[in-house]
C-alpha positions as a printed Julia matrix, in Angstrom:
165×3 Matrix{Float64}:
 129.68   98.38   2.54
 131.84   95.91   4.5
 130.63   94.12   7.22
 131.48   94.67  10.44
 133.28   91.94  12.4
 131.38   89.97  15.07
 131.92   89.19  18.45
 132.96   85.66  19.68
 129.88   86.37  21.69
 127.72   87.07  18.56
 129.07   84.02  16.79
 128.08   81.52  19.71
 124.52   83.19  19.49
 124.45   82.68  15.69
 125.6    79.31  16.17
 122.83   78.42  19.02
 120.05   80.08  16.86
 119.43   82.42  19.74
 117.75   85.9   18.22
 119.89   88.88  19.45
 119.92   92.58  18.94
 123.03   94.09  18.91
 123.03   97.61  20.56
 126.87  100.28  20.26
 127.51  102.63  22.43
 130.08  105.29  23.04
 132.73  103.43  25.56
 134.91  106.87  26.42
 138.05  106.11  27.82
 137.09  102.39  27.6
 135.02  102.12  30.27
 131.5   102.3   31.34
 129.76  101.37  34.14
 126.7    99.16  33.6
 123.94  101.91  34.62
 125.34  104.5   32.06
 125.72  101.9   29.54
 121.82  101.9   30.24
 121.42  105.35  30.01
 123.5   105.46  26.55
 121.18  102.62  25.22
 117.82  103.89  26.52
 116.93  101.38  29.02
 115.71  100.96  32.75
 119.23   99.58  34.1
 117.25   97.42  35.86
 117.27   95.4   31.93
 121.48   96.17  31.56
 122.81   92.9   33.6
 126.83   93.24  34.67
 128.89   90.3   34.29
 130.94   89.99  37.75
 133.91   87.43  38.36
 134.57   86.13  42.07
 136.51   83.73  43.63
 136.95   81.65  46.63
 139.85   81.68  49.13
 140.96   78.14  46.89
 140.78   80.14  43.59
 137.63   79.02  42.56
 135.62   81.18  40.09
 132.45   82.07  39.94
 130.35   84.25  37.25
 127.65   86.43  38.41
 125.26   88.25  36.47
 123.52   91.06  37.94
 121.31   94.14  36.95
 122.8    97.32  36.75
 120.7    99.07  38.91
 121.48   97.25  41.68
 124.82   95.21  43.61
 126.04   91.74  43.85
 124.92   90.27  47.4
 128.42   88.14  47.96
 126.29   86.37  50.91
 123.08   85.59  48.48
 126.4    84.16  45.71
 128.28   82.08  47.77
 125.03   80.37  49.2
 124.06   79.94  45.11
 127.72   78.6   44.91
 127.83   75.98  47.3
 130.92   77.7   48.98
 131.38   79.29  52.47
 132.61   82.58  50.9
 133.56   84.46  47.65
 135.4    87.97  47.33
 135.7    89.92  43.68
 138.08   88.5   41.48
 140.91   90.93  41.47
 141.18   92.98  38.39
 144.5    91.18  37.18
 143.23   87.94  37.08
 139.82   88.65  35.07
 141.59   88.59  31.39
 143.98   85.86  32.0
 141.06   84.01  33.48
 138.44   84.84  31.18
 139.62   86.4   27.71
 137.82   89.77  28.96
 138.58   92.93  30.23
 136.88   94.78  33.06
 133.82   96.54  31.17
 133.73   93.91  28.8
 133.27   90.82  30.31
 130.16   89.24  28.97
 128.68   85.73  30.55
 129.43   83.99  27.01
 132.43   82.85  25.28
 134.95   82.44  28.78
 138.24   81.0   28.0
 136.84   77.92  30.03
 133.24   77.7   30.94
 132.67   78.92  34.85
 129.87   78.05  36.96
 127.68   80.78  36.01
 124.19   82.35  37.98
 122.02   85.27  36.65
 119.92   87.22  39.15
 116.22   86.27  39.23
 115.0    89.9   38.66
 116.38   88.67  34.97
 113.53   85.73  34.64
 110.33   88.14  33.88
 112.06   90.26  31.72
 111.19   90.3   27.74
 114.85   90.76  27.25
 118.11   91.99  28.79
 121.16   93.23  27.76
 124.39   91.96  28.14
 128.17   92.94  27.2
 128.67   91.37  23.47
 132.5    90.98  25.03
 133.85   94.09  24.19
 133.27   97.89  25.62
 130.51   99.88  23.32
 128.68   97.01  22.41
 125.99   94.61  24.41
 123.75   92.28  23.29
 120.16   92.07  23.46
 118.71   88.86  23.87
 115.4    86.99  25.56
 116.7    85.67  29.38
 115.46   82.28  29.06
 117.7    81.64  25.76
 120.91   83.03  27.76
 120.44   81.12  30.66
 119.75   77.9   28.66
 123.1    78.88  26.74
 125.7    79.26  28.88
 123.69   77.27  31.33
 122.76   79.36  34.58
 120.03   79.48  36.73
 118.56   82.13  37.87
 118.73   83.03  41.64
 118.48   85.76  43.96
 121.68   87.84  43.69
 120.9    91.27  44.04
 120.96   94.09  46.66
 119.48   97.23  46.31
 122.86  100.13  45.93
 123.41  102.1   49.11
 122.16  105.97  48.5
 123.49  108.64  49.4
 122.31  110.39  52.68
C-alpha cells in the first residue's frame, strides 16, 4: 500500500518529536466550518481550535487560535497583541500571506512565522485539534507541545457565539 503524503504541518511535528494523531474528514465543497469539523470527528468543539488571521490598520498580522465553539474577542486580541486594534484579515490576503487557504489554515508551517496566541480554554485540555493545513484533515496533538512549537501563549481570546433569540 503506498503511503500517503504528509502535510508540511505533519513533517514539522515529526521533526519536533511532538506525538500527533492525524484525524480525515469529509471537506464537501472544500469547506468546513470548525464546529462541524467537530461534529465529523466526534469531538466537543470546544477541543476543535480555528486558526484566524488579523491585521492592524499598518498591515500587521496576527494569528489567533480559538475553539470552535466559541468567537474571536478582537478587543481581548489586540490587548494580547500589543496594538490599539485588529480587524480579520481579508480573505485575499490569507494565502499570499500565509501559504493557506480559508478552512485550512493551521497555526504551523506559515510562509513566515506570525506572532501567534492560542485561547486559554486550550491550556487544560488533554489535547486539541487543529487544521493539519489542508481541508479534511486536522491534527491531534497535546496543547502544551503546540504552543511550545510555534511558540504562543495562551491567553484569553474567546467569546461565547451570539444565539439565536
Amino acid at each position: 500500500m503506498k503511503a500517503e503524503k504528509k502535510t508540511n504541518v505533519e513533517r514539522i511535528l515529526e521533526a519536533a518529536g511532538v506525538p500527533y494523531v492525524p484525524h480525515a474528514f469529509d471537506g464537501r465543497g472544500g469547506r468546513a466550518e470548525a464546529a462541524e469539523i467537530a461534529a465529523r470527528l466526534g469531538v466537543p468543539p470546544a477541543h476543535v481550535f480555528k486558526t484566524l488571521v488579523t491585521e492592524t490598520d499598518r498591515h500587521e498580522a496576527f494569528v489567533f487560535v480559538v475553539p470552535a465553539d466559541g468567537e474571536l474577542d478582537l478587543k481581548r486580541a489586540a490587548k494580547a497583541a500589543g496594538v490599539k486594534a485588529l480587524a480579520m484579515l481579508p480573505l485575499a490576503k490569507l494565502f499570499p500571506l500565509t501559504g493557506y487557504r480559508h478552512g485550512g489554515c493551521s497555526p504551523l508551517g506559515m510562509k513566515k512565522h506570525l506572532p501567534t496566541f492560542i485561547d486559554a480554554s486550550a491550556e487544560t485540555l488533554p489535547r486539541l485539534f487543529v487544521s493539519a493545513g489542508q481541508i479534511g484533515l486536522n491534527v491531534e496533538v497535546a496543547p502544551h507541545a503546540l504552543a511550545n512549537l510555534i511558540p504562543a501563549p495562551f491567553v484569553p481570546l474567546r467569546r461565547d457565539k451570539p444565539t439565536a433569540h
